[in-house]
Amino acid sequence: MARVLMPLPDTDFDVTEVAVPWHVLTEAGHEVVFATERAGTVPAADQRLLDGVIFGALGAEPEPKRLYQELARSREFRETIAWEDVIAADHDALVLAGGHAPGMRQYLGSLMLRGKISDFWSLDRPVGAICHGVLLPARATDHKTGRKLLHGRRTTCLPKYMERSAYFLTAWKLGRYYRTYPAYVEAEVRGALASPDDFVRGPRTLSARGTATDDTAAFVVVDGRYVSARWPGDAYLFARRVRDLLDQT
């Protein structure tokens, strides 16, 4: 059994990007350890994704919502450790989920968390990042080289066309709900790479999602021990690729 670290903000993370990896990894017999800024905080997903972003639509799919309800009742979700107490070597893999609502800035902007991620990266163990979660290794610095962790890696993340489309569709009612930062996620991630060719956007989609049984619409990038994905529609395949890397260790 492996121990997989999943740091989270107090609130506003993506339902699917947390619940699905938790489910896939625990079903495989692994332990997921959740970490929040302060130990003992019980985190909460973005409520709009549970209720429906606009008029009950654009939220998480029924299956991830059901998995999230299971997750919320679990011991590990309610007994979080503090970011500052994380010891990288105590964990076998790291999963960095995303989310776009304002509460995500606590997590995406944490200097402490970036340091912990750099510590883990230096161990050459599996790291998975999905959607906005890719911003964390894009912002963190390699202890040895002084460059961003993603320098020299191939990666994907939330593509600009997806982020822009969601923003334009909802801004009339929700303002900047779909714009976590002024810069698009893709733009910031590209800025951390060694070459423009290292960014892999994947096929265009706005609605088709991978599921527990069908990966046709899903897309991930695997570069050595690093796995990245674009959005919640990739979550099942993303989680399975992290699991596969654990199986190889």
Short mmCIF file of C-alpha atoms in Angstrom, two decimals:
data_model
loop_
_atom_site.label_atom_id
_atom_site.label_comp_id
_atom_site.label_asym_id
_atom_site.label_seq_id
_atom_site.Cartn_x
_atom_site.Cartn_y
_atom_site.Cartn_z
CA MET A 1 0.00 0.00 0.00
CA ALA A 2 1.25 3.45 -0.93
CA ARG A 3 0.57 6.73 0.87
CA VAL A 4 -0.61 9.44 -1.51
CA LEU A 5 -0.53 13.06 -0.37
CA MET A 6 -3.31 15.35 -1.57
CA PRO A 7 -3.08 18.94 -0.26
CA LEU A 8 -6.27 21.02 -0.45
CA PRO A 9 -7.53 24.53 0.27
CA ASP A 10 -10.16 24.98 2.95
CA THR A 11 -12.82 25.39 0.29
CA ASP A 12 -13.63 25.69 -3.42
CA PHE A 13 -11.66 22.75 -4.86
CA ASP A 14 -13.14 20.83 -7.77
CA VAL A 15 -15.44 17.99 -6.71
CA THR A 16 -14.42 15.59 -9.46
CA GLU A 17 -10.69 16.26 -9.37
CA VAL A 18 -10.55 15.27 -5.71
CA ALA A 19 -13.24 12.61 -5.31
CA VAL A 20 -12.35 10.56 -8.37
CA PRO A 21 -8.59 10.18 -7.63
CA TRP A 22 -9.44 9.39 -3.99
CA HIS A 23 -11.83 6.68 -5.14
CA VAL A 24 -9.53 5.15 -7.76
CA LEU A 25 -6.51 5.11 -5.46
CA THR A 26 -8.29 3.79 -2.37
CA GLU A 27 -10.03 1.13 -4.47
CA ALA A 28 -6.53 0.01 -5.48
CA GLY A 29 -5.61 -0.35 -1.80
CA HIS A 30 -3.66 2.88 -1.37
CA GLU A 31 -4.04 5.43 1.42
CA VAL A 32 -4.80 9.05 0.57
CA VAL A 33 -3.56 11.60 3.12
CA PHE A 34 -5.27 15.00 2.95
CA ALA A 35 -3.46 18.15 4.06
CA THR A 36 -4.93 21.60 4.69
CA GLU A 37 -3.27 24.81 5.82
CA ARG A 38 -4.21 24.07 9.43
CA ALA A 39 -4.43 20.54 10.82
CA GLY A 40 -7.92 19.25 11.48
CA THR A 41 -9.67 21.52 8.97
CA VAL A 42 -12.44 19.64 7.18
CA PRO A 43 -12.25 20.98 3.63
CA ALA A 44 -15.26 21.62 1.41
CA ALA A 45 -15.61 21.45 -2.36
CA ASP A 46 -16.93 24.27 -4.50
CA GLN A 47 -20.65 24.21 -3.65
CA ARG A 48 -21.62 25.56 -7.07
CA LEU A 49 -20.24 22.41 -8.68
CA LEU A 50 -22.46 20.33 -6.41
CA ASP A 51 -25.60 22.40 -6.96
CA GLY A 52 -25.05 23.41 -10.58
CA VAL A 53 -23.17 26.54 -11.59
CA ILE A 54 -26.09 28.23 -13.40
CA PHE A 55 -29.71 27.11 -13.22
CA GLY A 56 -28.61 23.71 -11.93
CA ALA A 57 -26.34 23.06 -14.93
CA LEU A 58 -22.56 23.08 -15.60
CA GLY A 59 -21.74 21.32 -12.34
CA ALA A 60 -20.13 17.99 -11.55
CA GLU A 61 -21.54 14.78 -12.97
CA PRO A 62 -23.72 12.53 -10.75
CA GLU A 63 -21.08 9.83 -10.20
CA PRO A 64 -18.32 12.16 -8.92
CA LYS A 65 -20.89 13.89 -6.71
CA ARG A 66 -21.81 10.54 -5.20
CA LEU A 67 -18.14 9.74 -4.64
CA TYR A 68 -17.66 13.10 -2.98
CA GLN A 69 -20.41 12.33 -0.49
CA GLU A 70 -18.57 9.10 0.37
CA LEU A 71 -15.30 11.00 0.65
CA ALA A 72 -16.83 13.61 2.97
CA ARG A 73 -17.76 10.82 5.42
CA SER A 74 -14.32 9.23 5.39
CA ARG A 75 -11.91 9.38 8.32
CA GLU A 76 -8.96 10.60 6.24
CA PHE A 77 -10.92 13.57 4.88
CA ARG A 78 -11.90 14.69 8.37
CA GLU A 79 -8.47 14.21 9.95
CA THR A 80 -6.29 16.42 7.80
CA ILE A 81 -2.67 17.20 8.54
CA ALA A 82 -1.17 20.69 8.26
CA TRP A 83 0.79 21.77 5.19
CA GLU A 84 3.70 22.78 7.40
CA ASP A 85 3.83 19.31 8.97
CA VAL A 86 4.10 17.48 5.65
CA ILE A 87 7.28 15.43 5.34
CA ALA A 88 7.75 14.63 1.68
CA ALA A 89 9.62 11.37 2.26
CA ASP A 90 6.65 9.97 4.21
CA HIS A 91 4.58 9.81 1.01
CA ASP A 92 4.87 7.74 -2.15
CA ALA A 93 2.97 10.02 -4.53
CA LEU A 94 1.57 13.53 -4.71
CA VAL A 95 -1.73 14.54 -6.34
CA LEU A 96 -2.49 18.22 -7.00
CA ALA A 97 -6.15 18.82 -7.75
CA GLY A 98 -7.63 21.96 -9.24
CA GLY A 99 -10.62 24.25 -8.95
CA HIS A 100 -11.26 27.79 -10.10
CA ALA A 101 -13.42 29.51 -7.45
CA PRO A 102 -11.84 32.21 -5.21
CA GLY A 103 -11.02 29.89 -2.29
CA MET A 104 -8.45 28.13 -4.46
CA ARG A 105 -6.06 31.07 -4.13
CA GLN A 106 -5.22 29.98 -0.57
CA TYR A 107 -3.74 26.78 -2.04
CA LEU A 108 -2.45 27.91 -5.41
CA GLY A 109 -0.71 30.93 -3.93
CA SER A 110 0.89 29.30 -0.88
CA LEU A 111 4.67 29.71 -0.71
CA MET A 112 4.82 27.05 2.00
CA LEU A 113 3.01 24.56 -0.19
CA ARG A 114 5.29 25.30 -3.14
CA GLY A 115 8.26 24.48 -0.92
CA LYS A 116 6.74 21.16 0.11
CA ILE A 117 6.03 20.32 -3.53
CA SER A 118 9.64 21.10 -4.42
CA ASP A 119 10.76 18.80 -1.60
CA PHE A 120 8.61 16.00 -2.98
CA TRP A 121 9.66 16.60 -6.59
CA SER A 122 13.29 16.06 -5.63
CA LEU A 123 12.45 12.50 -4.52
CA ASP A 124 11.55 11.46 -8.10
CA ARG A 125 8.28 9.88 -7.02
CA PRO A 126 4.95 10.06 -8.89
CA VAL A 127 3.34 13.51 -9.11
CA GLY A 128 -0.04 14.12 -10.68
CA ALA A 129 -1.48 17.59 -11.39
CA ILE A 130 -4.81 18.36 -13.01
CA CYS A 131 -6.38 21.57 -14.32
CA HIS A 132 -5.48 24.56 -12.05
CA GLY A 133 -3.38 22.17 -9.96
CA VAL A 134 -0.67 22.38 -12.64
CA LEU A 135 -0.04 25.95 -11.49
CA LEU A 136 1.65 24.65 -8.34
CA PRO A 137 4.59 22.88 -10.05
CA ALA A 138 4.65 25.71 -12.60
CA ARG A 139 5.23 28.16 -9.74
CA ALA A 140 7.47 26.01 -7.54
CA THR A 141 11.26 26.00 -7.93
CA ASP A 142 13.61 23.07 -8.22
CA HIS A 143 15.99 23.06 -5.25
CA LYS A 144 18.92 21.94 -7.39
CA THR A 145 18.57 23.97 -10.58
CA GLY A 146 16.69 27.05 -9.39
CA ARG A 147 14.33 26.67 -12.33
CA LYS A 148 10.61 26.00 -12.23
CA LEU A 149 9.76 22.35 -11.63
CA LEU A 150 8.13 22.05 -15.04
CA HIS A 151 11.19 23.33 -16.89
CA GLY A 152 12.15 20.51 -19.26
CA ARG A 153 8.89 18.59 -18.73
CA ARG A 154 5.98 17.98 -21.09
CA THR A 155 2.64 18.96 -19.60
CA THR A 156 -0.94 19.91 -20.19
CA CYS A 157 -3.27 21.97 -17.99
CA LEU A 158 -6.59 23.77 -18.30
CA PRO A 159 -6.45 25.07 -21.89
CA LYS A 160 -7.08 28.74 -22.54
CA TYR A 161 -10.03 28.02 -24.83
CA MET A 162 -11.81 26.09 -22.05
CA GLU A 163 -11.19 28.71 -19.38
CA ARG A 164 -12.20 31.54 -21.71
CA SER A 165 -15.36 29.77 -22.90
CA ALA A 166 -16.54 29.06 -19.35
CA TYR A 167 -15.88 32.67 -18.36
CA PHE A 168 -17.74 34.17 -21.32
CA LEU A 169 -20.67 31.82 -20.75
CA THR A 170 -21.14 32.73 -17.09
CA ALA A 171 -19.70 36.22 -16.56
CA TRP A 172 -23.10 37.87 -16.99
CA LYS A 173 -24.23 36.23 -13.76
CA LEU A 174 -21.09 35.13 -11.88
CA GLY A 175 -18.54 37.77 -12.78
CA ARG A 176 -14.98 36.41 -12.56
CA TYR A 177 -15.96 33.09 -11.00
CA TYR A 178 -14.22 31.23 -13.84
CA ARG A 179 -11.13 33.47 -13.81
CA THR A 180 -9.09 32.63 -10.72
CA TYR A 181 -6.24 34.93 -11.79
CA PRO A 182 -5.91 37.68 -14.42
CA ALA A 183 -3.64 35.45 -16.51
CA TYR A 184 -5.01 32.29 -18.05
CA VAL A 185 -3.71 29.06 -16.53
CA GLU A 186 -2.26 27.98 -19.86
CA ALA A 187 -0.30 31.22 -20.23
CA GLU A 188 1.34 30.88 -16.82
CA VAL A 189 2.14 27.20 -17.30
CA ARG A 190 3.66 27.86 -20.72
CA GLY A 191 5.89 30.49 -19.11
CA ALA A 192 7.43 27.86 -16.83
CA LEU A 193 8.42 25.48 -19.64
CA ALA A 194 11.74 25.12 -21.40
CA SER A 195 10.16 25.04 -24.85
CA PRO A 196 6.76 25.91 -26.37
CA ASP A 197 6.71 22.37 -27.72
CA ASP A 198 6.54 21.03 -24.17
CA PHE A 199 2.94 22.21 -23.80
CA VAL A 200 0.41 19.67 -25.06
CA ARG A 201 -3.10 21.07 -25.37
CA GLY A 202 -4.82 17.84 -26.34
CA PRO A 203 -7.91 17.48 -28.55
CA ARG A 204 -10.53 20.20 -28.38
CA THR A 205 -13.60 19.49 -26.26
CA LEU A 206 -16.09 21.52 -24.28
CA SER A 207 -18.42 18.84 -22.99
CA ALA A 208 -17.31 15.26 -23.73
CA ARG A 209 -15.85 13.66 -20.59
CA GLY A 210 -14.10 10.46 -19.74
CA THR A 211 -15.95 8.19 -17.32
CA ALA A 212 -15.21 5.29 -15.01
CA THR A 213 -15.59 2.89 -17.95
CA ASP A 214 -14.77 4.93 -21.06
CA ASP A 215 -11.58 6.95 -21.63
CA THR A 216 -12.44 7.93 -25.21
CA ALA A 217 -12.91 11.62 -24.42
CA ALA A 218 -10.17 11.83 -21.77
CA PHE A 219 -6.60 13.07 -22.24
CA VAL A 220 -3.50 13.08 -20.05
CA VAL A 221 0.21 13.63 -20.54
CA VAL A 222 2.71 11.30 -18.88
CA ASP A 223 6.33 12.42 -18.71
CA GLY A 224 8.36 10.04 -16.58
CA ARG A 225 6.94 10.19 -13.06
CA TYR A 226 4.82 13.27 -13.83
CA VAL A 227 1.18 13.03 -14.98
CA SER A 228 -0.92 16.03 -15.98
CA ALA A 229 -4.50 16.47 -17.14
CA ARG A 230 -6.69 19.29 -18.42
CA TRP A 231 -10.00 19.34 -16.54
CA PRO A 232 -12.52 17.22 -14.59
CA GLY A 233 -13.40 15.31 -17.75
CA ASP A 234 -9.94 13.70 -17.57
CA ALA A 235 -10.12 12.76 -13.88
CA TYR A 236 -10.70 9.02 -14.18
CA LEU A 237 -7.89 8.47 -16.69
CA PHE A 238 -5.66 10.83 -14.71
CA ALA A 239 -6.21 8.85 -11.51
CA ARG A 240 -5.56 5.56 -13.24
CA ARG A 241 -2.28 6.83 -14.66
CA VAL A 242 -1.14 7.87 -11.17
CA ARG A 243 -2.16 4.44 -9.93
CA ASP A 244 -0.20 2.82 -12.76
CA LEU A 245 2.94 4.72 -11.76
CA LEU A 246 2.53 3.49 -8.17
CA ASP A 247 2.21 -0.06 -9.48
CA GLN A 248 5.56 0.35 -11.20
CA THR A 249 7.44 1.42 -8.08
#
